[in-house]
Coordinates of C-alpha atoms in Angstrom, one line a residue:
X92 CA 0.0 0.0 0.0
X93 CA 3.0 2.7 0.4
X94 CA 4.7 1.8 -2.2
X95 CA 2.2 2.2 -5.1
X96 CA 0.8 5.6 -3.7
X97 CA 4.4 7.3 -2.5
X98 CA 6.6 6.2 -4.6
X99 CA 5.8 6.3 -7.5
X100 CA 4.9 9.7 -7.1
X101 CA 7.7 10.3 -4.5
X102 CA 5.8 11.7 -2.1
X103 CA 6.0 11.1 1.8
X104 CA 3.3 9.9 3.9
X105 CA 2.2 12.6 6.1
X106 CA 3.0 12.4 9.8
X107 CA 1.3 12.7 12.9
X108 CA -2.3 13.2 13.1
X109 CA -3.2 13.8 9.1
X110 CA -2.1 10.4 9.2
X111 CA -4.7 8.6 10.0
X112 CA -7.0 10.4 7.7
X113 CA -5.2 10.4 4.7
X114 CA -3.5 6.7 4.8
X115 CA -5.3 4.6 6.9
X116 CA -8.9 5.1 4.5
X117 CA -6.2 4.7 1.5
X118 CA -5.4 1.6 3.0
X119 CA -8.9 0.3 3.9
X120 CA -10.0 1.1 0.4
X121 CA -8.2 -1.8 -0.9
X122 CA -9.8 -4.3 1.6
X123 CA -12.8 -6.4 1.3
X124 CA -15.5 -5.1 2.8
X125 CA -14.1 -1.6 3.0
X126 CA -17.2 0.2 3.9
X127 CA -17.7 -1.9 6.9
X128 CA -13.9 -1.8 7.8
X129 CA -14.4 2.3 7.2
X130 CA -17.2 2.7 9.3
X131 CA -15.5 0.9 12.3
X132 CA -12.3 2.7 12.1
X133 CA -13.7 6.2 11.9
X134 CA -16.3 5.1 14.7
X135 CA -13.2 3.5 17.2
X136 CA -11.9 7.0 16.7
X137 CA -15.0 8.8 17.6
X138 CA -15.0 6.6 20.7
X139 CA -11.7 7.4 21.4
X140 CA -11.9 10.7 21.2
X141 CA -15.1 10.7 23.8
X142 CA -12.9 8.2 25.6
X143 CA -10.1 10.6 26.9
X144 CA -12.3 13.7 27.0
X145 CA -14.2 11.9 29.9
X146 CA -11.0 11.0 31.4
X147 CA -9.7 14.8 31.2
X148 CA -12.7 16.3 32.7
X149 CA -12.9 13.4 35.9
X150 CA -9.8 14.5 36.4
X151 CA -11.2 18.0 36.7
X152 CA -14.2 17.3 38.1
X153 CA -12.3 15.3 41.2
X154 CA -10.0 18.0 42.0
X155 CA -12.5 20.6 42.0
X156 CA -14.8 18.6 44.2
X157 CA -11.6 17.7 47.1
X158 CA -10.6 21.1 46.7
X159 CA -14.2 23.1 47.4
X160 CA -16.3 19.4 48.8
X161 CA -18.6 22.2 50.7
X162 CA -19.8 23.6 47.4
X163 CA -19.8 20.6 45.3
X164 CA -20.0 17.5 47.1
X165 CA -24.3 17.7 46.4
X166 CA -24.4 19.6 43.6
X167 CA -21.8 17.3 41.3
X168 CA -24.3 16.9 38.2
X169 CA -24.1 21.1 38.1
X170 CA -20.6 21.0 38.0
X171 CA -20.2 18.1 35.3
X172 CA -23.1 20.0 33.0
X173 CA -20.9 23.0 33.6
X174 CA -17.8 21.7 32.6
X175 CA -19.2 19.9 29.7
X176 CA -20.5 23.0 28.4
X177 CA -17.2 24.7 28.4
X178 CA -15.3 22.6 27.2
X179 CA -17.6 21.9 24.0
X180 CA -17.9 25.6 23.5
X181 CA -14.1 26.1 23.9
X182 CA -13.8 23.2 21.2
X183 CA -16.8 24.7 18.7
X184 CA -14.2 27.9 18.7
X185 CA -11.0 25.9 18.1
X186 CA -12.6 23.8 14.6
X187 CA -14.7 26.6 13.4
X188 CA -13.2 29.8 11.9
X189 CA -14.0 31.5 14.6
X190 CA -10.7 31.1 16.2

């Protein structure tokens, strides 16, 4: 699969994260079944992607609570809906062309 598409061209495969949008689906193209084999790659990404952002933000959310227990200890479903929001509306700035 690198062969035919780099070098014949010569042309380097991309690195870091292009990477696994521009060879990978190059790659699964070829194979039978691709569409299937598509669809699960791109949704194993999605789920890893939702993956460690709930793993940043417990983080968050359990220093926040030991640090301040007396305002958050019963009001924990605030906080997580609060950071949630945040941090989606921080990313909606950082992939639109607002930023």
């Amino acid at each position: 699969m690198y062969y035919p598409t780099y070098h014949c061209c010569t042309l380097y495969p991309p690195t870091g994260p292009g990477l696994v949008f521009i060879v990978y689906p190059t790659a699964l193209s070829v194979m039978p079944y691709s569409a299937i084999w598509s669809v699960l790659f791109f949704f194993m990404l999605f789920l890893v992607g939702i993956d460690s952002q709930f793993c940043t933000l417990e983080g968050m959310i359990t220093a926040i609570i030991d640090e301040w227990p007396h305002l958050f200890r019963h009001r924990r479903q605030w906080l997580i809906l609060a950071l949630f929001a945040v941090s989606f509306f921080i990313g909606l700035a950082s992939v639109t062309q607002v930023s």
